[in-house]
PDB file of C-alpha atoms in Angstrom:
ATOM      1  CA  MET A   1     -95.068   5.462  76.773  1.00  0.00           C
ATOM      2  CA  SER A   2     -94.347   5.132  73.080  1.00  0.00           C
ATOM      3  CA  GLU A   3     -93.342   2.592  70.473  1.00  0.00           C
ATOM      4  CA  ALA A   4     -89.763   3.881  70.837  1.00  0.00           C
ATOM      5  CA  ASP A   5     -89.778   3.017  74.567  1.00  0.00           C
ATOM      6  CA  VAL A   6     -90.812  -0.559  73.745  1.00  0.00           C
ATOM      7  CA  VAL A   7     -88.098  -0.836  71.092  1.00  0.00           C
ATOM      8  CA  ARG A   8     -85.550   0.481  73.590  1.00  0.00           C
ATOM      9  CA  ALA A   9     -86.667  -2.145  76.128  1.00  0.00           C
ATOM     10  CA  ALA A  10     -86.362  -4.930  73.533  1.00  0.00           C
ATOM     11  CA  GLN A  11     -82.886  -3.705  72.640  1.00  0.00           C
ATOM     12  CA  GLU A  12     -81.986  -3.700  76.345  1.00  0.00           C
ATOM     13  CA  TYR A  13     -83.153  -7.329  76.524  1.00  0.00           C
ATOM     14  CA  ASP A  14     -80.911  -8.196  73.561  1.00  0.00           C
ATOM     15  CA  ARG A  15     -77.957  -6.349  75.068  1.00  0.00           C
ATOM     16  CA  LEU A  16     -78.213  -7.837  78.562  1.00  0.00           C
ATOM     17  CA  GLY A  17     -79.569 -11.296  77.807  1.00  0.00           C
ATOM     18  CA  ALA A  18     -82.592 -12.798  79.538  1.00  0.00           C
ATOM     19  CA  GLU A  19     -81.140 -13.540  82.967  1.00  0.00           C
ATOM     20  CA  ALA A  20     -79.490 -10.142  83.482  1.00  0.00           C
ATOM     21  CA  PHE A  21     -82.504  -8.316  82.034  1.00  0.00           C
ATOM     22  CA  PHE A  22     -84.866 -10.033  84.468  1.00  0.00           C
ATOM     23  CA  ALA A  23     -82.516  -9.405  87.393  1.00  0.00           C
ATOM     24  CA  GLN A  24     -82.096  -5.726  86.534  1.00  0.00           C
ATOM     25  CA  HIS A  25     -85.728  -4.930  85.752  1.00  0.00           C
ATOM     26  CA  GLY A  26     -87.563  -7.262  88.132  1.00  0.00           C
ATOM     27  CA  PHE A  27     -89.539  -9.453  85.739  1.00  0.00           C
ATOM     28  CA  GLY A  28     -89.431 -13.052  84.572  1.00  0.00           C
ATOM     29  CA  PRO A  29     -90.139 -15.062  81.446  1.00  0.00           C
ATOM     30  CA  SER A  30     -93.544 -14.960  79.773  1.00  0.00           C
ATOM     31  CA  ARG A  31     -95.934 -17.813  80.433  1.00  0.00           C
ATOM     32  CA  THR A  32     -98.532 -17.320  77.717  1.00  0.00           C
ATOM     33  CA  TYR A  33     -97.656 -14.590  75.189  1.00  0.00           C
ATOM     34  CA  GLU A  34     -94.548 -13.177  73.552  1.00  0.00           C
ATOM     35  CA  LEU A  35     -93.795  -9.939  71.757  1.00  0.00           C
ATOM     36  CA  VAL A  36     -92.483 -10.609  68.248  1.00  0.00           C
ATOM     37  CA  TRP A  37     -90.270  -7.856  66.869  1.00  0.00           C
ATOM     38  CA  GLU A  38     -87.764  -8.017  64.014  1.00  0.00           C
ATOM     39  CA  GLY A  39     -87.930 -11.806  63.914  1.00  0.00           C
ATOM     40  CA  LYS A  40     -87.160 -12.231  67.634  1.00  0.00           C
ATOM     41  CA  ARG A  41     -89.397 -13.218  70.524  1.00  0.00           C
ATOM     42  CA  TYR A  42     -89.468 -11.317  73.810  1.00  0.00           C
ATOM     43  CA  PRO A  43     -91.234 -11.674  77.163  1.00  0.00           C
ATOM     44  CA  HIS A  44     -94.060  -9.234  76.499  1.00  0.00           C
ATOM     45  CA  LYS A  45     -94.842  -8.204  80.062  1.00  0.00           C
ATOM     46  CA  ALA A  46     -91.182  -7.701  80.986  1.00  0.00           C
ATOM     47  CA  VAL A  47     -90.547  -5.587  77.894  1.00  0.00           C
ATOM     48  CA  LEU A  48     -93.675  -3.506  78.471  1.00  0.00           C
ATOM     49  CA  GLY A  49     -92.845  -2.954  82.143  1.00  0.00           C
ATOM     50  CA  THR A  50     -89.314  -1.900  81.251  1.00  0.00           C
ATOM     51  CA  ALA A  51     -90.609   0.406  78.512  1.00  0.00           C
ATOM     52  CA  TYR A  52     -92.856   2.037  81.105  1.00  0.00           C
ATOM     53  CA  GLU A  53     -89.843   2.493  83.388  1.00  0.00           C
ATOM     54  CA  PHE A  54     -87.874   4.104  80.541  1.00  0.00           C
ATOM     55  CA  ALA A  55     -90.785   6.418  79.719  1.00  0.00           C
ATOM     56  CA  THR A  56     -91.679   7.508  83.238  1.00  0.00           C
ATOM     57  CA  GLY A  57     -88.748   6.694  85.508  1.00  0.00           C
ATOM     58  CA  GLU A  58     -91.209   4.687  87.613  1.00  0.00           C
ATOM     59  CA  ARG A  59     -90.591   0.985  88.114  1.00  0.00           C
ATOM     60  CA  LEU A  60     -93.546  -1.408  88.009  1.00  0.00           C
ATOM     61  CA  ALA A  61     -93.594  -4.812  89.640  1.00  0.00           C
ATOM     62  CA  PRO A  62     -94.921  -7.794  87.674  1.00  0.00           C
ATOM     63  CA  GLY A  63     -98.083  -7.805  89.792  1.00  0.00           C
ATOM     64  CA  ASP A  64     -98.829  -4.150  89.033  1.00  0.00           C
ATOM     65  CA  PHE A  65    -100.424  -4.977  85.679  1.00  0.00           C
ATOM     66  CA  GLU A  66    -101.911  -7.949  83.874  1.00  0.00           C
ATOM     67  CA  GLY A  67    -100.020  -9.643  81.069  1.00  0.00           C
ATOM     68  CA  GLY A  68    -103.067 -11.108  79.309  1.00  0.00           C
ATOM     69  CA  ARG A  69    -105.287  -9.897  76.485  1.00  0.00           C
ATOM     70  CA  ALA A  70    -106.818  -7.074  78.549  1.00  0.00           C
ATOM     71  CA  GLY A  71    -103.448  -5.834  79.825  1.00  0.00           C
ATOM     72  CA  ALA A  72     -99.988  -5.941  78.278  1.00  0.00           C
ATOM     73  CA  VAL A  73    -101.176  -7.682  75.106  1.00  0.00           C
ATOM     74  CA  ALA A  74    -103.704  -4.910  74.419  1.00  0.00           C
ATOM     75  CA  VAL A  75    -101.261  -2.092  75.145  1.00  0.00           C
ATOM     76  CA  LEU A  76     -98.542  -3.536  72.926  1.00  0.00           C
ATOM     77  CA  GLY A  77    -101.059  -4.224  70.161  1.00  0.00           C
ATOM     78  CA  LYS A  78    -102.243  -0.607  70.244  1.00  0.00           C
ATOM     79  CA  LEU A  79     -98.629   0.485  69.861  1.00  0.00           C
ATOM     80  CA  GLY A  80     -98.413  -1.627  66.688  1.00  0.00           C
ATOM     81  CA  PHE A  81     -96.538  -4.667  67.980  1.00  0.00           C
ATOM     82  CA  THR A  82     -97.310  -8.300  67.210  1.00  0.00           C
ATOM     83  CA  ILE A  83     -98.096 -10.564  70.146  1.00  0.00           C
ATOM     84  CA  GLU A  84     -98.250 -14.336  69.716  1.00  0.00           C
ATOM     85  CA  GLN A  85     -98.829 -17.373  71.901  1.00  0.00           C
ATOM     86  CA  ARG A  86     -95.616 -18.405  73.633  1.00  0.00           C
ATOM     87  CA  ARG A  87     -93.819 -21.313  72.042  1.00  0.00           C
ATOM     88  CA  PRO A  88     -92.953 -24.226  74.320  1.00  0.00           C
TER      89      PRO A  88
END
């Protein structure tokens, strides 16, 4: 999985909108952290899971990986993305 896969997933989120994105890719809104990219905020775990699906063709369920600092946050950070606490 690459930075380009994550960008593609974020663009898919923008194109579909939250509700359709979650329905199509099997995730939900973030509870704690958000991916910040180009001034927009995204559900980090949903975007990462969708990026993985784009990269591998394999779909992950939300329970297949952790969204916290040791999981999705760390992976996205290593790819160069900014992750911030979710805003209420």
